[in-house]
XYZ file of C-alpha atoms in Angstrom:
187
model
C 1.438 -19.648 -10.278
C 3.094 -18.794 -7.195
C 3.497 -15.445 -9.074
C -0.215 -15.261 -10.180
C -0.791 -16.260 -7.102
C 1.325 -13.581 -5.284
C 0.255 -10.083 -7.562
C -3.099 -11.216 -6.255
C -3.160 -8.496 -4.006
C -1.202 -6.136 -6.630
C -3.697 -6.921 -8.666
C -6.809 -6.324 -6.643
C -5.506 -2.940 -6.095
C -8.699 -1.212 -7.283
C -11.397 -3.322 -5.445
C -9.551 -2.609 -2.140
C -10.167 1.004 -2.668
C -13.922 1.049 -3.937
C -14.719 -1.283 -0.455
C -11.957 1.365 1.453
C -14.140 3.972 -0.307
C -17.764 2.210 0.313
C -20.401 4.412 2.213
C -22.580 0.811 3.627
C -20.018 -0.526 3.968
C -17.160 0.773 6.629
C -15.656 -2.968 7.554
C -14.539 -3.314 4.030
C -11.241 -0.936 4.395
C -9.341 -3.053 5.578
C -8.895 -6.625 4.039
C -6.702 -8.058 6.087
C -7.772 -7.469 9.444
C -8.478 -9.866 11.907
C -12.130 -9.962 12.121
C -14.053 -12.343 13.474
C -16.673 -14.043 11.649
C -14.400 -13.122 8.459
C -12.368 -14.616 6.334
C -9.906 -14.068 3.584
C -9.779 -16.877 0.234
C -8.183 -15.901 -2.463
C -8.158 -18.162 -5.687
C -6.296 -18.050 -8.822
C -6.519 -20.410 -11.622
C -3.782 -20.464 -14.510
C -3.981 -23.435 -17.240
C -4.501 -27.254 -15.661
C -3.187 -24.934 -11.848
C -5.077 -24.169 -9.507
C -3.963 -22.054 -5.945
C -6.675 -21.272 -2.843
C -5.198 -19.478 0.404
C -7.130 -19.320 2.618
C -7.082 -17.160 6.454
C -9.243 -16.542 8.944
C -9.022 -15.732 12.710
C -8.568 -19.280 14.866
C -12.425 -18.594 15.839
C -14.338 -18.534 12.729
C -13.354 -22.254 12.612
C -11.941 -23.819 16.526
C -14.835 -21.121 18.531
C -11.081 -20.055 20.727
C -8.216 -18.548 19.541
C -5.243 -19.191 22.926
C -3.332 -22.097 23.065
C -4.962 -25.446 23.471
C -4.044 -26.706 26.334
C -7.367 -28.824 27.601
C -8.434 -32.026 25.966
C -11.166 -30.664 25.077
C -9.188 -27.632 23.003
C -6.867 -30.840 21.543
C -9.392 -32.280 19.530
C -10.465 -29.050 18.353
C -8.100 -27.644 17.274
C -6.866 -31.003 15.482
C -10.623 -32.589 14.092
C -10.755 -28.371 12.387
C -6.442 -29.377 11.238
C -8.234 -32.637 9.777
C -11.180 -30.104 7.574
C -7.846 -28.288 6.690
C -6.266 -31.365 5.533
C -8.871 -32.448 2.555
C -9.937 -29.151 0.837
C -12.072 -30.749 -1.876
C -13.829 -32.083 0.876
C -14.614 -27.266 2.166
C -13.865 -25.543 -1.102
C -16.603 -27.473 -4.283
C -15.631 -27.769 -6.905
C -16.924 -29.605 -11.187
C -15.898 -32.964 -10.023
C -15.793 -33.636 -14.407
C -12.885 -30.702 -13.627
C -10.751 -34.006 -11.942
C -9.109 -31.340 -9.846
C -6.161 -33.807 -7.805
C -3.893 -31.296 -5.051
C -0.571 -31.738 -5.441
C 1.235 -29.208 -2.614
C -1.036 -28.017 1.042
C 0.744 -25.738 3.503
C -1.433 -25.328 6.831
C 0.522 -22.519 9.388
C -1.193 -21.473 12.644
C 0.237 -20.941 16.743
C -2.625 -23.425 17.148
C -0.556 -26.145 15.685
C 2.548 -25.370 16.869
C 3.671 -23.095 14.169
C 6.124 -20.696 15.609
C 4.824 -17.378 15.948
C 5.272 -14.693 12.477
C 7.292 -12.046 12.727
C 6.913 -8.684 11.051
C 9.835 -6.594 8.826
C 11.653 -5.803 11.987
C 11.312 -8.868 13.056
C 9.342 -8.593 15.921
C 6.374 -11.031 16.591
C 2.476 -10.392 15.975
C 1.331 -10.420 19.431
C -0.807 -14.113 19.304
C -4.106 -13.032 21.998
C -5.858 -12.926 17.247
C -4.641 -16.035 16.336
C -5.207 -17.662 12.461
C -5.547 -20.709 11.236
C -3.284 -20.569 7.101
C -4.035 -23.223 4.709
C -2.233 -22.449 1.140
C -2.434 -25.293 -1.467
C -1.896 -25.960 -4.958
C -4.673 -27.615 -7.542
C -4.365 -29.782 -10.879
C -7.078 -30.595 -12.908
C -6.962 -32.287 -15.156
C -9.974 -30.855 -17.187
C -10.408 -26.491 -16.385
C -12.405 -26.178 -19.162
C -14.753 -27.792 -16.459
C -13.958 -25.832 -13.137
C -17.067 -22.978 -13.763
C -17.483 -22.307 -10.932
C -16.872 -22.688 -6.726
C -19.062 -22.954 -4.002
C -17.754 -22.730 -0.121
C -21.247 -24.318 1.213
C -19.347 -27.389 2.493
C -16.911 -24.177 4.432
C -19.350 -22.423 6.013
C -21.601 -25.798 6.921
C -18.522 -26.944 8.597
C -17.300 -23.931 10.316
C -20.838 -21.707 11.383
C -18.394 -18.463 12.942
C -17.796 -17.802 9.602
C -21.196 -15.993 8.683
C -18.239 -13.405 5.097
C -15.626 -14.765 3.355
C -13.552 -11.687 1.870
C -12.847 -14.056 -1.683
C -10.633 -12.142 -4.384
C -10.707 -14.149 -7.599
C -7.941 -14.298 -10.478
C -9.185 -17.155 -13.811
C -9.742 -17.302 -17.390
C -12.075 -14.487 -17.157
C -10.316 -12.048 -15.667
C -10.965 -10.654 -11.771
C -13.326 -10.356 -9.087
C -13.839 -9.795 -5.917
C -16.684 -10.548 -3.701
C -18.480 -11.507 -0.569
C -19.563 -14.537 0.161
C -22.568 -15.487 2.513
C -24.119 -18.825 3.653
C -26.969 -17.347 2.138
C -24.411 -16.174 -0.949
C -21.650 -18.740 -1.677
C -20.678 -19.373 -4.648
C -19.685 -17.064 -7.549
C -18.187 -18.133 -11.313
C -14.580 -17.938 -12.424
């Protein structure tokens, strides 16, 4: 399953090329760029296994990107981390699918994680902090998993205005931008 999620960007490469050449919306040209108001979500459904990988600028989620030093900022970071520790409350899945979390990995410099290094071993500049969440779920009745609704996530984090979603599922691959008014996609 991990290989499937890692292969997702390559499988959807033709979609990113279409986005990069879209004359109506140039901000898709760099799908991995740090852009306030925009988050990224990769979803892979393989049999009963579902993986979700979410990446967002911290600004969208906590309202700032600097290290939390005040009690108020620390409380915001803790509250957001607690929300992401319960993914089934943020990512709307059909309860009849019987999905339960088997693994999660939350990372951010705001959570005290060490800086990420690039291929050259250089630490990334952290004036732009991101929050990353990776979840593995097992769904007992995956056939009931027909739709993913991100309305709860948009409601919890109103500064998130767009989620660039890439999905690989039983009906093939899809790439779509979801917004608070268009927040769901079929598998």
